[in-house]
């Protein structure tokens, strides 16, 4: 059993400490039988690790996150923010990780102060072709998916297309929380303009984007009706089925320029 204790300062952290012990792997090897042209044969395969993380935060009910180990600090902070349990990183005083079975994290919260002031985002307009370039960058970062074929990913970019944060996990919600948590702790969340997901854009994912006031949310798969409703209600430009050289815009298409040759 390994325990690590992190005190969260009231200023952004960069780079972030990694609380997960080096022995905790995101991948493992399992034996299997594979059917091929020659029939069934014994093989070994690399798969993604999925393990529980028990989260205790202040007086809030315990939560169990079934996640891929790694980026646990980002995951916990992003999860607390998107669930409305904190409004800024300054409300987190201390995080203590205990890596047993299951892994546990205890979060000490400071008494909430006044709501943080947030600057008004300037009107954003992006060229459609930028989304294809960001997708290429995104896919180059999906190392765990290339190795295992069983993970989701999420990323945050600024208005110029610079990558701010990235998360990868067996759970699509966790991947987005990891990206959001990293940006929050590093002080770049206010600069996030475009969110990108490897998954469909359902209610929970659109709600996370709304919680952090993200102007544009893209997904490789389609949106759901509830996801579209949230995007419309919160002024989010919602882009789905981002593939090859095409995509669908479900809400607030005005943020995309009229670039014809892309």
PDB file of C-alpha atoms in Angstrom:
ATOM      1  CA  UNK A   1       0.000   0.000   0.000  1.00  0.00           C
ATOM      2  CA  UNK A   2       1.394   3.384  -1.023  1.00  0.00           C
ATOM      3  CA  UNK A   3       0.303   6.760   0.321  1.00  0.00           C
ATOM      4  CA  UNK A   4       1.119  10.158  -1.132  1.00  0.00           C
ATOM      5  CA  UNK A   5       0.032  13.549   0.160  1.00  0.00           C
ATOM      6  CA  UNK A   6      -0.335  16.653  -1.975  1.00  0.00           C
ATOM      7  CA  UNK A   7      -1.026  20.155  -0.753  1.00  0.00           C
ATOM      8  CA  UNK A   8      -2.640  22.276  -3.424  1.00  0.00           C
ATOM      9  CA  UNK A   9      -1.330  25.867  -3.483  1.00  0.00           C
ATOM     10  CA  UNK A  10      -3.577  28.750  -4.406  1.00  0.00           C
ATOM     11  CA  UNK A  11      -1.483  29.459  -7.512  1.00  0.00           C
ATOM     12  CA  UNK A  12      -1.391  27.289 -10.644  1.00  0.00           C
ATOM     13  CA  UNK A  13       0.848  24.225 -10.622  1.00  0.00           C
ATOM     14  CA  UNK A  14       3.166  23.650 -13.565  1.00  0.00           C
ATOM     15  CA  UNK A  15       4.235  20.981 -14.099  1.00  0.00           C
ATOM     16  CA  UNK A  16       1.910  18.830 -12.026  1.00  0.00           C
ATOM     17  CA  UNK A  17       3.265  16.190  -9.668  1.00  0.00           C
ATOM     18  CA  UNK A  18       2.210  12.645 -10.505  1.00  0.00           C
ATOM     19  CA  UNK A  19       0.807  10.931  -7.393  1.00  0.00           C
ATOM     20  CA  UNK A  20       0.471   7.468  -8.943  1.00  0.00           C
ATOM     21  CA  UNK A  21       3.325   5.074  -8.046  1.00  0.00           C
ATOM     22  CA  UNK A  22       5.484   4.005 -10.962  1.00  0.00           C
ATOM     23  CA  UNK A  23       4.399   0.399 -10.379  1.00  0.00           C
ATOM     24  CA  UNK A  24       0.804   1.282 -11.210  1.00  0.00           C
ATOM     25  CA  UNK A  25       0.437   0.593 -14.908  1.00  0.00           C
ATOM     26  CA  UNK A  26      -2.184   1.772 -17.359  1.00  0.00           C
ATOM     27  CA  UNK A  27      -1.810  -1.465 -19.345  1.00  0.00           C
ATOM     28  CA  UNK A  28      -1.574  -5.159 -18.622  1.00  0.00           C
ATOM     29  CA  UNK A  29      -1.137  -8.377 -20.602  1.00  0.00           C
ATOM     30  CA  UNK A  30      -3.735 -11.152 -20.598  1.00  0.00           C
ATOM     31  CA  UNK A  31      -3.847 -14.571 -22.266  1.00  0.00           C
ATOM     32  CA  UNK A  32      -6.599 -15.237 -24.781  1.00  0.00           C
ATOM     33  CA  UNK A  33      -7.572 -17.420 -27.707  1.00  0.00           C
ATOM     34  CA  UNK A  34      -7.792 -15.676 -31.067  1.00  0.00           C
ATOM     35  CA  UNK A  35      -9.789 -16.957 -34.012  1.00  0.00           C
ATOM     36  CA  UNK A  36      -8.013 -16.518 -37.305  1.00  0.00           C
ATOM     37  CA  UNK A  37      -7.634 -18.233 -40.651  1.00  0.00           C
ATOM     38  CA  UNK A  38      -5.870 -21.139 -38.974  1.00  0.00           C
ATOM     39  CA  UNK A  39      -8.545 -21.545 -36.300  1.00  0.00           C
ATOM     40  CA  UNK A  40      -8.252 -20.846 -32.590  1.00  0.00           C
ATOM     41  CA  UNK A  41      -4.750 -20.191 -31.253  1.00  0.00           C
ATOM     42  CA  UNK A  42      -3.347 -19.112 -27.890  1.00  0.00           C
ATOM     43  CA  UNK A  43      -2.140 -15.523 -27.783  1.00  0.00           C
ATOM     44  CA  UNK A  44      -1.389 -12.709 -25.372  1.00  0.00           C
ATOM     45  CA  UNK A  45      -2.939  -9.277 -25.694  1.00  0.00           C
ATOM     46  CA  UNK A  46      -2.337  -5.854 -24.154  1.00  0.00           C
ATOM     47  CA  UNK A  47      -5.451  -4.320 -22.589  1.00  0.00           C
ATOM     48  CA  UNK A  48      -6.172  -1.151 -20.627  1.00  0.00           C
ATOM     49  CA  UNK A  49      -6.285  -1.361 -16.839  1.00  0.00           C
ATOM     50  CA  UNK A  50      -9.599  -0.444 -15.212  1.00  0.00           C
ATOM     51  CA  UNK A  51      -9.615  -0.021 -11.426  1.00  0.00           C
ATOM     52  CA  UNK A  52     -11.735   1.758  -8.831  1.00  0.00           C
ATOM     53  CA  UNK A  53     -10.749   4.986  -7.125  1.00  0.00           C
ATOM     54  CA  UNK A  54     -12.786   5.810  -4.005  1.00  0.00           C
ATOM     55  CA  UNK A  55     -13.130   9.583  -3.627  1.00  0.00           C
ATOM     56  CA  UNK A  56     -13.898  11.204  -0.269  1.00  0.00           C
ATOM     57  CA  UNK A  57     -14.233  14.980  -0.485  1.00  0.00           C
ATOM     58  CA  UNK A  58     -15.280  17.003   2.553  1.00  0.00           C
ATOM     59  CA  UNK A  59     -18.834  16.285   3.644  1.00  0.00           C
ATOM     60  CA  UNK A  60     -19.902  15.109   0.193  1.00  0.00           C
ATOM     61  CA  UNK A  61     -21.019  11.499  -0.339  1.00  0.00           C
ATOM     62  CA  UNK A  62     -18.316   9.040  -1.355  1.00  0.00           C
ATOM     63  CA  UNK A  63     -17.875   8.502  -5.072  1.00  0.00           C
ATOM     64  CA  UNK A  64     -16.286   5.559  -6.856  1.00  0.00           C
ATOM     65  CA  UNK A  65     -14.609   6.351 -10.162  1.00  0.00           C
ATOM     66  CA  UNK A  66     -13.807   3.338 -12.322  1.00  0.00           C
ATOM     67  CA  UNK A  67     -10.803   4.678 -14.159  1.00  0.00           C
ATOM     68  CA  UNK A  68      -7.471   3.969 -15.800  1.00  0.00           C
ATOM     69  CA  UNK A  69      -4.720   4.716 -13.254  1.00  0.00           C
ATOM     70  CA  UNK A  70      -2.632   7.764 -14.067  1.00  0.00           C
ATOM     71  CA  UNK A  71      -3.441  11.482 -13.950  1.00  0.00           C
ATOM     72  CA  UNK A  72      -5.436  10.770 -10.784  1.00  0.00           C
ATOM     73  CA  UNK A  73      -4.852  14.268  -9.420  1.00  0.00           C
ATOM     74  CA  UNK A  74      -6.228  15.822 -12.597  1.00  0.00           C
ATOM     75  CA  UNK A  75      -9.127  13.359 -12.612  1.00  0.00           C
ATOM     76  CA  UNK A  76     -10.218  14.121  -9.044  1.00  0.00           C
ATOM     77  CA  UNK A  77      -9.977  17.905  -9.381  1.00  0.00           C
ATOM     78  CA  UNK A  78     -11.733  17.902 -12.757  1.00  0.00           C
ATOM     79  CA  UNK A  79     -14.472  15.642 -11.413  1.00  0.00           C
ATOM     80  CA  UNK A  80     -15.072  17.884  -8.384  1.00  0.00           C
ATOM     81  CA  UNK A  81     -15.240  20.967 -10.597  1.00  0.00           C
ATOM     82  CA  UNK A  82     -17.655  19.470 -13.125  1.00  0.00           C
ATOM     83  CA  UNK A  83     -19.867  18.135 -10.321  1.00  0.00           C
ATOM     84  CA  UNK A  84     -20.091  21.606  -8.789  1.00  0.00           C
ATOM     85  CA  UNK A  85     -18.329  20.595  -5.564  1.00  0.00           C
ATOM     86  CA  UNK A  86     -15.607  23.193  -6.093  1.00  0.00           C
ATOM     87  CA  UNK A  87     -15.504  26.385  -8.133  1.00  0.00           C
ATOM     88  CA  UNK A  88     -11.744  26.830  -8.307  1.00  0.00           C
ATOM     89  CA  UNK A  89      -8.514  25.029  -7.470  1.00  0.00           C
ATOM     90  CA  UNK A  90      -8.119  27.359  -4.469  1.00  0.00           C
ATOM     91  CA  UNK A  91     -10.938  25.502  -2.696  1.00  0.00           C
ATOM     92  CA  UNK A  92      -8.825  22.323  -2.580  1.00  0.00           C
ATOM     93  CA  UNK A  93      -6.466  22.416   0.393  1.00  0.00           C
ATOM     94  CA  UNK A  94      -5.034  18.920   0.416  1.00  0.00           C
ATOM     95  CA  UNK A  95      -5.332  15.631  -1.463  1.00  0.00           C
ATOM     96  CA  UNK A  96      -4.122  12.346   0.005  1.00  0.00           C
ATOM     97  CA  UNK A  97      -3.845   9.259  -2.210  1.00  0.00           C
ATOM     98  CA  UNK A  98      -3.646   5.752  -0.767  1.00  0.00           C
ATOM     99  CA  UNK A  99      -2.942   3.065  -3.336  1.00  0.00           C
ATOM    100  CA  UNK A 100      -4.333  -0.186  -2.027  1.00  0.00           C
ATOM    101  CA  UNK A 101      -7.258  -2.286  -3.171  1.00  0.00           C
ATOM    102  CA  UNK A 102      -9.183  -0.227  -3.942  1.00  0.00           C
ATOM    103  CA  UNK A 103      -7.216   2.989  -4.323  1.00  0.00           C
ATOM    104  CA  UNK A 104      -8.587   5.828  -2.205  1.00  0.00           C
ATOM    105  CA  UNK A 105      -8.282   9.590  -2.219  1.00  0.00           C
ATOM    106  CA  UNK A 106      -9.223  11.946   0.619  1.00  0.00           C
ATOM    107  CA  UNK A 107      -9.777  15.578  -0.353  1.00  0.00           C
ATOM    108  CA  UNK A 108      -9.739  18.363   2.224  1.00  0.00           C
ATOM    109  CA  UNK A 109     -11.700  21.365   1.009  1.00  0.00           C
ATOM    110  CA  UNK A 110     -11.313  24.939   2.133  1.00  0.00           C
ATOM    111  CA  UNK A 111     -14.407  26.919   3.026  1.00  0.00           C
ATOM    112  CA  UNK A 112     -15.707  28.401  -0.229  1.00  0.00           C
ATOM    113  CA  UNK A 113     -14.934  32.060  -0.640  1.00  0.00           C
ATOM    114  CA  UNK A 114     -16.621  34.547  -2.972  1.00  0.00           C
ATOM    115  CA  UNK A 115     -17.343  33.206  -6.432  1.00  0.00           C
ATOM    116  CA  UNK A 116     -14.234  33.639  -8.598  1.00  0.00           C
ATOM    117  CA  UNK A 117     -14.351  36.433 -11.113  1.00  0.00           C
ATOM    118  CA  UNK A 118     -14.301  35.168 -14.675  1.00  0.00           C
ATOM    119  CA  UNK A 119     -13.519  37.341 -17.631  1.00  0.00           C
ATOM    120  CA  UNK A 120     -16.060  37.528 -20.405  1.00  0.00           C
ATOM    121  CA  UNK A 121     -14.937  35.443 -23.334  1.00  0.00           C
ATOM    122  CA  UNK A 122     -14.485  37.382 -26.539  1.00  0.00           C
ATOM    123  CA  UNK A 123     -16.590  36.258 -29.509  1.00  0.00           C
ATOM    124  CA  UNK A 124     -14.872  33.267 -31.072  1.00  0.00           C
ATOM    125  CA  UNK A 125     -14.821  32.409 -34.763  1.00  0.00           C
ATOM    126  CA  UNK A 126     -12.676  29.569 -36.049  1.00  0.00           C
ATOM    127  CA  UNK A 127     -11.932  28.272 -39.525  1.00  0.00           C
ATOM    128  CA  UNK A 128     -13.523  24.853 -40.124  1.00  0.00           C
ATOM    129  CA  UNK A 129     -10.214  23.523 -41.385  1.00  0.00           C
ATOM    130  CA  UNK A 130      -8.667  24.048 -37.952  1.00  0.00           C
ATOM    131  CA  UNK A 131     -10.779  21.234 -36.518  1.00  0.00           C
ATOM    132  CA  UNK A 132      -9.237  18.708 -38.903  1.00  0.00           C
ATOM    133  CA  UNK A 133      -5.736  19.807 -37.916  1.00  0.00           C
ATOM    134  CA  UNK A 134      -6.608  19.524 -34.235  1.00  0.00           C
ATOM    135  CA  UNK A 135      -8.046  16.059 -34.833  1.00  0.00           C
ATOM    136  CA  UNK A 136      -4.730  14.944 -36.333  1.00  0.00           C
ATOM    137  CA  UNK A 137      -2.844  16.304 -33.327  1.00  0.00           C
ATOM    138  CA  UNK A 138      -5.356  14.657 -30.988  1.00  0.00           C
ATOM    139  CA  UNK A 139      -5.009  11.240 -32.611  1.00  0.00           C
ATOM    140  CA  UNK A 140      -1.212  11.364 -32.424  1.00  0.00           C
ATOM    141  CA  UNK A 141      -1.549  11.632 -28.633  1.00  0.00           C
ATOM    142  CA  UNK A 142      -3.723   8.510 -28.279  1.00  0.00           C
ATOM    143  CA  UNK A 143      -0.881   6.184 -27.284  1.00  0.00           C
ATOM    144  CA  UNK A 144      -2.931   4.119 -24.850  1.00  0.00           C
ATOM    145  CA  UNK A 145      -5.668   3.606 -27.445  1.00  0.00           C
ATOM    146  CA  UNK A 146      -3.117   2.476 -30.025  1.00  0.00           C
ATOM    147  CA  UNK A 147      -1.777  -0.087 -27.572  1.00  0.00           C
ATOM    148  CA  UNK A 148      -5.081  -1.376 -26.209  1.00  0.00           C
ATOM    149  CA  UNK A 149      -7.940  -0.249 -28.491  1.00  0.00           C
ATOM    150  CA  UNK A 150     -10.193   0.301 -25.471  1.00  0.00           C
ATOM    151  CA  UNK A 151      -9.813   3.879 -24.241  1.00  0.00           C
ATOM    152  CA  UNK A 152     -11.365   7.292 -24.787  1.00  0.00           C
ATOM    153  CA  UNK A 153      -9.545  10.595 -24.954  1.00  0.00           C
ATOM    154  CA  UNK A 154     -10.318  14.285 -24.470  1.00  0.00           C
ATOM    155  CA  UNK A 155      -8.354  17.451 -25.131  1.00  0.00           C
ATOM    156  CA  UNK A 156      -8.635  21.202 -24.637  1.00  0.00           C
ATOM    157  CA  UNK A 157      -7.219  23.721 -27.111  1.00  0.00           C
ATOM    158  CA  UNK A 158      -7.033  27.505 -27.056  1.00  0.00           C
ATOM    159  CA  UNK A 159      -8.454  29.745 -29.779  1.00  0.00           C
ATOM    160  CA  UNK A 160      -5.230  29.488 -31.778  1.00  0.00           C
ATOM    161  CA  UNK A 161      -5.233  25.702 -31.701  1.00  0.00           C
ATOM    162  CA  UNK A 162      -2.527  25.225 -29.050  1.00  0.00           C
ATOM    163  CA  UNK A 163      -3.000  22.087 -26.956  1.00  0.00           C
ATOM    164  CA  UNK A 164      -3.661  23.016 -23.310  1.00  0.00           C
ATOM    165  CA  UNK A 165      -4.533  19.672 -21.718  1.00  0.00           C
ATOM    166  CA  UNK A 166      -5.132  16.044 -22.650  1.00  0.00           C
ATOM    167  CA  UNK A 167      -6.618  13.043 -20.861  1.00  0.00           C
ATOM    168  CA  UNK A 168      -7.024   9.382 -21.768  1.00  0.00           C
ATOM    169  CA  UNK A 169      -9.010   6.774 -19.858  1.00  0.00           C
ATOM    170  CA  UNK A 170     -11.266   3.744 -20.217  1.00  0.00           C
ATOM    171  CA  UNK A 171     -14.131   6.082 -19.275  1.00  0.00           C
ATOM    172  CA  UNK A 172     -15.063   8.986 -21.553  1.00  0.00           C
ATOM    173  CA  UNK A 173     -16.248  11.029 -18.571  1.00  0.00           C
ATOM    174  CA  UNK A 174     -12.924  10.419 -16.810  1.00  0.00           C
ATOM    175  CA  UNK A 175     -10.904  11.419 -19.870  1.00  0.00           C
ATOM    176  CA  UNK A 176     -12.714  14.767 -20.056  1.00  0.00           C
ATOM    177  CA  UNK A 177     -12.342  15.308 -16.292  1.00  0.00           C
ATOM    178  CA  UNK A 178      -8.593  14.606 -16.558  1.00  0.00           C
ATOM    179  CA  UNK A 179      -8.178  17.245 -19.263  1.00  0.00           C
ATOM    180  CA  UNK A 180     -10.309  19.786 -17.393  1.00  0.00           C
ATOM    181  CA  UNK A 181      -8.549  19.117 -14.096  1.00  0.00           C
ATOM    182  CA  UNK A 182      -5.112  19.574 -15.598  1.00  0.00           C
ATOM    183  CA  UNK A 183      -6.120  22.877 -17.215  1.00  0.00           C
ATOM    184  CA  UNK A 184      -7.652  24.078 -13.938  1.00  0.00           C
ATOM    185  CA  UNK A 185      -4.539  23.264 -11.900  1.00  0.00           C
ATOM    186  CA  UNK A 186      -2.193  24.767 -14.482  1.00  0.00           C
ATOM    187  CA  UNK A 187      -4.233  27.966 -14.749  1.00  0.00           C
ATOM    188  CA  UNK A 188      -5.103  27.576 -18.445  1.00  0.00           C
ATOM    189  CA  UNK A 189      -8.789  26.680 -18.206  1.00  0.00           C
ATOM    190  CA  UNK A 190      -9.914  30.263 -18.881  1.00  0.00           C
ATOM    191  CA  UNK A 191      -8.018  30.086 -22.189  1.00  0.00           C
ATOM    192  CA  UNK A 192      -9.730  26.876 -23.306  1.00  0.00           C
ATOM    193  CA  UNK A 193     -11.838  27.501 -26.400  1.00  0.00           C
ATOM    194  CA  UNK A 194     -12.237  24.094 -28.058  1.00  0.00           C
ATOM    195  CA  UNK A 195     -12.906  20.740 -26.431  1.00  0.00           C
ATOM    196  CA  UNK A 196     -12.409  17.544 -28.413  1.00  0.00           C
ATOM    197  CA  UNK A 197     -13.695  14.073 -27.513  1.00  0.00           C
ATOM    198  CA  UNK A 198     -13.132  10.676 -29.069  1.00  0.00           C
ATOM    199  CA  UNK A 199     -16.659   9.706 -28.021  1.00  0.00           C
ATOM    200  CA  UNK A 200     -20.246  10.645 -28.710  1.00  0.00           C
ATOM    201  CA  UNK A 201     -21.495  13.933 -27.242  1.00  0.00           C
ATOM    202  CA  UNK A 202     -24.169  12.969 -24.751  1.00  0.00           C
ATOM    203  CA  UNK A 203     -25.774  14.936 -21.932  1.00  0.00           C
ATOM    204  CA  UNK A 204     -22.987  14.506 -19.360  1.00  0.00           C
ATOM    205  CA  UNK A 205     -20.245  15.555 -21.766  1.00  0.00           C
ATOM    206  CA  UNK A 206     -22.103  18.665 -22.902  1.00  0.00           C
ATOM    207  CA  UNK A 207     -22.854  19.507 -19.259  1.00  0.00           C
ATOM    208  CA  UNK A 208     -19.131  19.359 -18.422  1.00  0.00           C
ATOM    209  CA  UNK A 209     -18.421  21.756 -21.287  1.00  0.00           C
ATOM    210  CA  UNK A 210     -21.126  24.083 -19.985  1.00  0.00           C
ATOM    211  CA  UNK A 211     -19.712  23.913 -16.448  1.00  0.00           C
ATOM    212  CA  UNK A 212     -16.358  25.277 -17.635  1.00  0.00           C
ATOM    213  CA  UNK A 213     -17.877  27.725 -20.155  1.00  0.00           C
ATOM    214  CA  UNK A 214     -16.336  26.040 -23.178  1.00  0.00           C
ATOM    215  CA  UNK A 215     -17.395  27.749 -26.457  1.00  0.00           C
ATOM    216  CA  UNK A 216     -16.826  24.800 -28.842  1.00  0.00           C
ATOM    217  CA  UNK A 217     -17.199  21.061 -28.214  1.00  0.00           C
ATOM    218  CA  UNK A 218     -16.318  18.467 -30.860  1.00  0.00           C
ATOM    219  CA  UNK A 219     -16.789  14.723 -30.897  1.00  0.00           C
ATOM    220  CA  UNK A 220     -15.750  11.952 -33.245  1.00  0.00           C
ATOM    221  CA  UNK A 221     -19.199  10.355 -32.923  1.00  0.00           C
ATOM    222  CA  UNK A 222     -22.700  11.800 -33.081  1.00  0.00           C
ATOM    223  CA  UNK A 223     -24.464  13.914 -30.472  1.00  0.00           C
ATOM    224  CA  UNK A 224     -27.549  12.870 -28.525  1.00  0.00           C
ATOM    225  CA  UNK A 225     -30.739  14.915 -28.258  1.00  0.00           C
ATOM    226  CA  UNK A 226     -29.980  15.885 -24.645  1.00  0.00           C
ATOM    227  CA  UNK A 227     -26.449  16.872 -25.615  1.00  0.00           C
ATOM    228  CA  UNK A 228     -27.825  19.154 -28.324  1.00  0.00           C
ATOM    229  CA  UNK A 229     -30.326  20.685 -25.885  1.00  0.00           C
ATOM    230  CA  UNK A 230     -27.550  21.539 -23.398  1.00  0.00           C
ATOM    231  CA  UNK A 231     -25.391  23.027 -26.158  1.00  0.00           C
ATOM    232  CA  UNK A 232     -28.219  25.214 -27.410  1.00  0.00           C
ATOM    233  CA  UNK A 233     -29.119  26.375 -23.895  1.00  0.00           C
ATOM    234  CA  UNK A 234     -25.521  27.339 -23.074  1.00  0.00           C
ATOM    235  CA  UNK A 235     -24.422  28.754 -26.418  1.00  0.00           C
ATOM    236  CA  UNK A 236     -21.978  25.940 -27.171  1.00  0.00           C
ATOM    237  CA  UNK A 237     -21.048  25.242 -30.770  1.00  0.00           C
ATOM    238  CA  UNK A 238     -21.552  21.487 -30.960  1.00  0.00           C
ATOM    239  CA  UNK A 239     -19.701  19.535 -33.649  1.00  0.00           C
ATOM    240  CA  UNK A 240     -20.135  15.796 -34.122  1.00  0.00           C
ATOM    241  CA  UNK A 241     -19.081  13.044 -36.521  1.00  0.00           C
ATOM    242  CA  UNK A 242     -15.691  14.740 -36.968  1.00  0.00           C
ATOM    243  CA  UNK A 243     -14.066  12.416 -39.473  1.00  0.00           C
ATOM    244  CA  UNK A 244     -11.820  12.632 -42.516  1.00  0.00           C
ATOM    245  CA  UNK A 245     -12.827  15.901 -44.145  1.00  0.00           C
ATOM    246  CA  UNK A 246     -16.373  16.280 -42.833  1.00  0.00           C
ATOM    247  CA  UNK A 247     -18.348  17.005 -39.682  1.00  0.00           C
ATOM    248  CA  UNK A 248     -21.867  17.905 -38.532  1.00  0.00           C
ATOM    249  CA  UNK A 249     -22.732  21.071 -36.594  1.00  0.00           C
ATOM    250  CA  UNK A 250     -25.689  20.546 -34.249  1.00  0.00           C
ATOM    251  CA  UNK A 251     -25.831  23.928 -32.528  1.00  0.00           C
ATOM    252  CA  UNK A 252     -24.515  27.497 -32.806  1.00  0.00           C
ATOM    253  CA  UNK A 253     -22.866  27.127 -36.210  1.00  0.00           C
ATOM    254  CA  UNK A 254     -22.128  30.879 -36.315  1.00  0.00           C
ATOM    255  CA  UNK A 255     -18.740  30.338 -34.633  1.00  0.00           C
ATOM    256  CA  UNK A 256     -17.455  28.508 -37.713  1.00  0.00           C
ATOM    257  CA  UNK A 257     -16.271  30.707 -40.552  1.00  0.00           C
ATOM    258  CA  UNK A 258     -17.351  30.342 -44.157  1.00  0.00           C
ATOM    259  CA  UNK A 259     -14.139  28.695 -45.278  1.00  0.00           C
ATOM    260  CA  UNK A 260     -15.020  26.862 -48.485  1.00  0.00           C
ATOM    261  CA  UNK A 261     -11.778  25.143 -49.417  1.00  0.00           C
ATOM    262  CA  UNK A 262     -11.017  22.850 -46.488  1.00  0.00           C
TER     263      UNK A 262
END
